[in-house]
Short mmCIF file of C-alpha atoms in Angstrom, two decimals:
data_model
loop_
_atom_site.label_atom_id
_atom_site.label_comp_id
_atom_site.label_asym_id
_atom_site.label_seq_id
_atom_site.Cartn_x
_atom_site.Cartn_y
_atom_site.Cartn_z
CA MET A 1322 58.70 -59.69 -18.11
CA ASP A 1323 56.49 -57.12 -16.37
CA ARG A 1324 58.42 -57.56 -13.18
CA LEU A 1325 61.70 -56.87 -14.95
CA LEU A 1326 60.22 -53.81 -16.65
CA ASN A 1327 58.77 -52.53 -13.38
CA TYR A 1328 62.13 -53.02 -11.68
CA HIS A 1329 63.95 -51.06 -14.37
CA LEU A 1330 61.36 -48.27 -14.31
CA ALA A 1331 61.54 -48.08 -10.51
CA THR A 1332 65.33 -47.84 -10.56
CA LEU A 1333 65.90 -45.67 -13.63
CA ILE A 1334 63.20 -42.99 -13.37
CA PRO A 1335 64.32 -41.52 -9.99
CA MET A 1336 67.92 -41.52 -11.22
CA ILE A 1337 66.97 -39.76 -14.46
CA ILE A 1338 64.99 -37.16 -12.47
CA ILE A 1339 67.97 -36.46 -10.22
CA LEU A 1340 70.32 -36.16 -13.21
CA TYR A 1341 67.94 -33.79 -15.01
CA LEU A 1342 67.39 -31.63 -11.92
CA TYR A 1343 71.14 -31.20 -11.67
CA ILE A 1344 71.90 -30.56 -15.34
CA TYR A 1345 69.13 -27.96 -15.63
CA GLY A 1346 70.45 -26.17 -12.57
CA VAL A 1347 67.41 -26.78 -10.34
CA ILE A 1348 69.74 -28.25 -7.70
CA GLY A 1349 73.42 -27.56 -7.04
CA SER A 1350 76.26 -30.07 -6.89
CA GLY A 1351 75.94 -30.47 -3.10
CA LEU A 1352 72.26 -31.35 -3.19
CA PHE A 1353 72.89 -33.53 -6.25
CA ALA A 1354 75.48 -35.54 -4.32
CA ILE A 1355 73.14 -35.86 -1.32
CA LEU A 1356 70.18 -36.98 -3.45
CA PHE A 1357 72.33 -39.35 -5.45
CA CYS A 1358 73.78 -40.90 -2.31
CA LEU A 1359 70.27 -41.31 -0.89
CA TYR A 1360 69.30 -43.00 -4.14
CA ALA A 1361 72.40 -45.16 -4.42
CA PHE A 1362 72.76 -46.21 -0.79
CA ILE A 1363 69.18 -46.30 0.48
CA TYR A 1364 66.54 -46.34 -2.27
CA ARG A 1365 68.36 -48.58 -4.75
CA PRO A 1366 69.40 -51.25 -2.21
CA ILE A 1367 65.80 -51.42 -0.94
CA ILE A 1368 64.44 -51.95 -4.47
CA ASP A 1369 67.17 -54.49 -5.20
CA TYR A 1370 66.50 -56.29 -1.91
CA LYS A 1371 62.77 -56.56 -2.65
CA ARG A 1372 63.50 -58.08 -6.06
CA LEU A 1373 66.06 -60.52 -4.70
CA ARG A 1374 63.75 -61.55 -1.83
CA LYS A 1375 60.88 -62.20 -4.25
CA LYS A 1376 63.20 -64.44 -6.21
CA GLY A 1377 64.10 -66.23 -2.96
CA LEU A 1378 67.78 -65.46 -3.38
CA VAL A 1379 68.46 -63.55 -0.15
CA THR A 1380 66.99 -63.13 3.29
CA LYS A 1381 66.66 -59.87 5.20
CA GLU A 1382 69.41 -60.94 7.60
CA GLU A 1383 71.83 -61.78 4.80
CA PHE A 1384 71.14 -58.46 3.07
CA ILE A 1385 71.58 -56.33 6.21
CA LYS A 1386 74.64 -58.30 7.33
CA SER A 1387 76.31 -57.64 3.99
CA PHE A 1388 75.36 -53.91 4.03
CA GLY A 1389 73.69 -54.56 0.66
CA PHE A 1390 76.89 -55.72 -0.99
CA ILE A 1391 75.31 -59.13 -1.55
CA ARG A 1392 73.35 -57.75 -4.51
CA PHE A 1393 76.59 -57.61 -6.51
CA ASN A 1394 76.57 -61.45 -6.42
CA TYR A 1395 73.23 -61.41 -8.25
CA TYR A 1396 73.97 -58.90 -11.01
CA TYR A 1397 72.46 -61.02 -13.80
CA GLU A 1398 69.40 -61.98 -11.76
CA LEU A 1399 68.72 -58.33 -10.92
CA LEU A 1400 69.20 -56.72 -14.30
CA PHE A 1401 68.33 -59.36 -16.88
CA GLU A 1402 66.44 -62.30 -15.45
CA LYS A 1403 62.64 -62.19 -15.72
CA MET B 994 83.95 -52.77 11.10
CA PHE B 995 85.54 -52.55 7.67
CA LYS B 996 82.21 -51.70 6.07
CA SER B 997 81.53 -48.93 8.60
CA VAL B 998 84.94 -47.42 7.90
CA PHE B 999 84.27 -47.78 4.17
CA PHE B 1000 81.00 -45.85 4.40
CA LEU B 1001 82.57 -43.17 6.61
CA PHE B 1002 85.40 -42.77 4.11
CA LEU B 1003 82.89 -42.65 1.26
CA ALA B 1004 80.86 -39.89 2.89
CA LEU B 1005 83.95 -37.81 3.66
CA PHE B 1006 85.33 -38.44 0.18
CA THR B 1007 82.13 -37.43 -1.60
CA PHE B 1008 81.10 -34.39 0.37
CA GLY B 1009 84.58 -33.19 1.29
CA CYS B 1010 85.58 -32.75 -2.33
CA LEU B 1011 82.55 -30.82 -3.54
CA ASP B 1012 82.92 -27.26 -4.73
CA GLU B 1013 81.81 -24.70 -2.22
CA ASP B 1014 80.00 -21.65 -3.42
CA LEU B 1015 82.29 -18.73 -2.78
CA GLU B 1016 80.73 -15.60 -1.43
CA ILE B 1017 82.00 -12.52 -3.13
CA ASN B 1018 82.36 -9.87 -0.49
CA GLU B 1019 84.55 -7.52 -2.46
CA ILE B 1020 83.03 -4.89 -4.71
CA GLU B 1021 84.35 -5.74 -8.15
CA GLN B 1022 86.09 -2.97 -10.06
CA PRO B 1023 84.90 -2.43 -13.62
CA GLN B 1024 87.06 -4.43 -16.03
CA TYR B 1025 86.34 -2.32 -19.11
CA LYS B 1026 86.49 1.38 -19.86
CA ILE B 1027 84.67 3.03 -22.77
CA VAL B 1028 86.12 6.27 -24.13
CA LYS B 1029 85.66 8.27 -27.32
CA ALA B 1030 88.09 7.36 -30.09
CA THR B 1031 90.76 9.94 -30.95
CA LEU B 1032 90.70 11.90 -34.19
CA LEU B 1033 93.65 9.88 -35.50
CA GLU B 1034 91.84 6.60 -34.82
CA LYS B 1035 88.71 7.90 -36.55
CA THR B 1036 90.78 8.89 -39.59
CA ILE B 1037 92.50 5.49 -39.78
CA VAL B 1038 89.19 3.63 -39.53
CA SER B 1039 87.48 5.98 -41.98
CA ASN B 1040 90.23 5.46 -44.57
CA TRP B 1041 90.10 1.70 -44.07
CA ILE B 1042 86.30 1.56 -44.37
CA SER B 1043 86.19 3.63 -47.55
CA SER B 1044 88.78 1.38 -49.18
CA SER B 1045 87.68 -2.01 -47.87
CA ILE B 1046 83.97 -2.22 -47.12
CA SER B 1047 80.99 -2.09 -49.40
CA SER B 1048 79.14 1.22 -49.62
CA ARG B 1049 76.02 -0.40 -48.12
CA ILE B 1050 77.82 -1.08 -44.85
CA ASN B 1051 79.89 2.07 -45.10
CA GLY B 1052 76.86 4.35 -45.13
CA SER B 1053 75.17 2.94 -42.04
CA PHE B 1054 77.96 3.67 -39.55
CA ASN B 1055 78.61 7.19 -38.28
CA LEU B 1056 82.30 7.26 -37.40
CA GLU B 1057 81.83 10.38 -35.29
CA GLU B 1058 80.33 7.95 -32.77
CA LEU B 1059 83.39 5.66 -32.80
CA GLN B 1060 84.12 4.42 -29.29
CA LYS B 1061 87.17 2.74 -27.83
CA ILE B 1062 86.68 -0.13 -25.38
CA VAL B 1063 89.71 -0.77 -23.20
CA ASP B 1064 90.24 -4.00 -21.24
CA LEU B 1065 91.78 -2.57 -18.06
CA GLU B 1066 93.04 -5.95 -16.93
CA LYS B 1067 94.77 -7.13 -20.10
CA GLY B 1068 95.31 -3.83 -21.87
CA TYR B 1069 93.51 -4.83 -25.08
CA GLN B 1070 91.73 -2.12 -27.04
CA ILE B 1071 88.97 -2.35 -29.62
CA LEU B 1072 87.27 0.37 -31.63
CA THR B 1073 83.57 -0.02 -32.22
CA VAL B 1074 80.63 1.91 -33.62
CA LEU B 1075 76.91 1.10 -33.62
CA ASP B 1076 74.87 0.86 -36.80
CA SER B 1077 72.85 4.10 -36.99
CA ASN B 1078 69.90 2.20 -38.53
CA ASN B 1079 69.98 -0.76 -36.12
CA SER B 1080 71.45 -0.39 -32.65
CA ASN B 1081 71.70 -4.19 -32.30
CA GLN B 1082 74.48 -4.20 -34.87
CA ALA B 1083 78.00 -2.87 -34.60
CA ILE B 1084 81.26 -2.94 -36.48
CA SER B 1085 84.49 -3.32 -34.56
CA PHE B 1086 88.16 -2.86 -35.37
CA SER B 1087 91.47 -3.64 -33.83
CA LEU B 1088 94.60 -1.67 -34.69
CA ASP B 1089 98.08 -3.19 -34.96
CA GLU B 1090 101.30 -1.71 -33.57
CA LYS B 1091 101.73 0.42 -36.69
CA GLY B 1092 98.31 1.95 -36.17
CA GLN B 1093 96.69 0.16 -39.10
CA VAL B 1094 93.46 -1.87 -38.95
CA ALA B 1095 94.52 -5.43 -38.11
CA PHE B 1096 91.10 -7.06 -38.21
CA SER B 1097 87.45 -6.10 -38.29
CA PHE B 1098 84.12 -7.81 -37.73
CA LEU B 1099 80.42 -7.11 -37.67
CA SER B 1100 78.36 -8.20 -34.68
CA LYS B 1101 74.67 -8.59 -34.07
CA THR B 1102 73.24 -8.89 -30.55
CA ILE B 1103 69.71 -10.02 -29.77
CA LYS B 1104 68.24 -10.17 -26.26
CA SER B 1105 65.40 -12.64 -25.83
CA GLU B 1106 62.44 -12.23 -23.47
CA ASN B 1107 63.94 -14.66 -20.96
CA GLY B 1108 67.15 -12.61 -20.72
CA ASP B 1109 69.40 -14.81 -22.89
CA ILE B 1110 71.64 -12.84 -25.24
CA THR B 1111 72.44 -14.22 -28.68
CA ASN B 1112 75.57 -12.89 -30.36
CA GLU B 1113 76.41 -13.35 -34.02
CA ILE B 1114 79.83 -12.42 -35.35
CA TYR B 1115 80.24 -11.82 -39.10
CA SER B 1116 83.19 -10.97 -41.26
CA THR B 1117 82.88 -7.58 -42.99
CA ASN B 1118 81.84 -9.35 -46.20
CA GLY B 1119 78.84 -10.80 -44.32
CA THR B 1120 79.98 -14.38 -43.63
CA LEU B 1121 78.76 -15.73 -40.29
CA LYS B 1122 81.84 -16.72 -38.29
CA ILE B 1123 80.43 -17.71 -34.92
CA SER B 1124 77.13 -17.56 -33.09
CA TYR B 1125 76.65 -18.11 -29.37
CA VAL B 1126 74.17 -17.59 -26.56
CA ASP B 1127 75.04 -16.08 -23.19
CA ARG B 1128 72.42 -17.48 -20.87
CA ILE B 1129 71.05 -15.73 -17.82
CA ASP B 1130 72.62 -18.39 -15.56
CA GLY B 1131 76.09 -17.34 -16.78
CA SER B 1132 76.64 -20.27 -19.13
CA ARG B 1133 77.55 -19.85 -22.80
CA ASN B 1134 76.54 -22.16 -25.63
CA ILE B 1135 78.14 -21.99 -29.04
CA ILE B 1136 75.37 -22.49 -31.61
CA TYR B 1137 77.45 -22.24 -34.74
CA SER B 1138 81.09 -21.88 -35.57
CA GLU B 1139 82.70 -21.66 -38.96
CA ASN B 1140 85.53 -23.70 -37.49
CA PRO B 1141 84.61 -27.10 -36.03
CA THR B 1142 86.64 -26.30 -32.91
CA VAL B 1143 86.99 -23.27 -30.65
CA ASN B 1144 89.98 -23.18 -28.29
CA GLY B 1145 90.69 -26.79 -29.24
CA ARG B 1146 87.24 -27.99 -28.23
CA PRO B 1147 84.44 -29.15 -30.52
CA THR B 1148 81.43 -26.85 -30.90
CA GLY B 1149 77.66 -27.24 -31.36
CA TRP B 1150 75.62 -30.24 -30.26
CA TRP B 1151 78.72 -32.25 -29.47
CA SER B 1152 80.07 -29.46 -27.28
CA ASP B 1153 76.82 -29.25 -25.28
CA MET B 1154 76.74 -33.02 -24.80
CA ASP B 1155 80.40 -33.10 -23.87
CA GLY B 1156 80.00 -30.23 -21.41
CA CYS B 1157 76.98 -31.90 -19.83
CA LEU B 1158 78.93 -35.14 -19.31
CA GLY B 1159 81.72 -33.10 -17.76
CA ARG B 1160 79.30 -31.76 -15.17
CA PHE B 1161 78.35 -35.31 -14.12
CA HIS B 1162 81.88 -36.64 -14.11
CA ASN B 1163 83.80 -33.59 -12.83
CA LEU B 1164 81.87 -32.85 -9.68
CA THR B 1165 85.01 -31.73 -7.85
CA PRO B 1166 88.17 -29.88 -8.91
CA SER B 1167 90.23 -33.03 -8.14
CA ASN B 1168 90.60 -35.57 -10.95
CA LEU B 1169 91.35 -38.34 -8.47
CA ALA B 1170 88.21 -37.54 -6.48
CA ASN B 1171 86.17 -37.45 -9.68
CA ILE B 1172 87.42 -40.91 -10.69
CA GLY B 1173 86.63 -42.18 -7.19
CA ILE B 1174 83.12 -40.70 -7.21
CA SER B 1175 82.44 -42.17 -10.66
CA ILE B 1176 83.57 -45.62 -9.48
CA VAL B 1177 81.39 -45.39 -6.37
CA PHE B 1178 78.32 -44.08 -8.24
CA ASN B 1179 78.72 -46.69 -10.98
CA SER B 1180 79.15 -49.49 -8.45
CA ALA B 1181 76.17 -48.40 -6.38
CA THR B 1182 73.94 -48.25 -9.45
CA LEU B 1183 75.23 -51.55 -10.85
CA GLY B 1184 77.11 -49.76 -13.63
CA LEU B 1185 74.27 -47.54 -14.81
CA TYR B 1186 75.51 -44.10 -13.73
CA THR B 1187 77.76 -43.48 -16.76
CA PRO B 1188 75.48 -44.95 -19.46
CA LEU B 1189 72.46 -43.13 -18.05
CA SER B 1190 74.33 -39.83 -17.77
CA ILE B 1191 75.22 -40.20 -21.49
CA VAL B 1192 71.55 -40.76 -22.34
CA VAL B 1193 70.50 -37.74 -20.25
CA CYS B 1194 73.18 -35.54 -21.85
CA VAL B 1195 72.14 -36.58 -25.36
CA GLY B 1196 68.62 -35.45 -24.49
CA TYR B 1197 69.90 -32.24 -22.89
CA ALA B 1198 72.08 -31.29 -25.92
CA THR B 1199 69.27 -32.09 -28.33
CA THR B 1200 66.87 -29.91 -26.33
CA LEU B 1201 69.33 -27.01 -26.47
CA LEU B 1202 69.63 -27.48 -30.21
CA GLU B 1203 65.89 -27.11 -30.65
CA THR B 1204 65.51 -24.01 -28.46
#
């Protein structure tokens, strides 16, 4: 349960911070897009990969070879499974 | 190979469609002109006030100070005079083609310490019609409206929340690009971009309501 909670906190908090920075005008739309892409295409896949590897579902080679798309096969395991 | 092309397309698609800040190099001409009202206009307004408005309001406006504000771009004109007891308040009139008062309203303007300007518009019998804040960043929030919609859009908390969502889901002027970006962002976050943006906007609108 803690692992699932930690995973959700690790994925949601940076995203919420980026969204709030943008909506309160601290960053413009260009920087928002850059930060969000960094989150979505670098940070998030790394967090997802770590969780999937701990569960023994993917290897580093499989993850890199699929450009991270393999995590879509494990949607339930990532978001809901303890 | 396909994935490399996909990412290249994605990058071009996302950053190519973003709004660019336009630099304004031209010196903008003033859009409004303020001139003294003519004697005829003062007489029309004076007659209308003495027949239509309560003596309490009547006595606090010196019609010798009646000014005419002209919108140079659209040609609209409005007559206005400040309250002699409170310079934050004014009464304004618009004349019809026959030279009669077509409508009138009272306005109250308050500037806060942080530079935001709150405007309240009342009917001449004192009913609050609309209240809004012009923020220092150029945005405008409607706090209260007698009508639930302004220009066909809902007002108040719902309007703030709706506008906030629009900022997350209309990042570019192109609808097609916006749909594409939403699909990509939602996919990359395993479907959490839209639900989380709703949660953030609910918080944002509620915060505005409390300030």
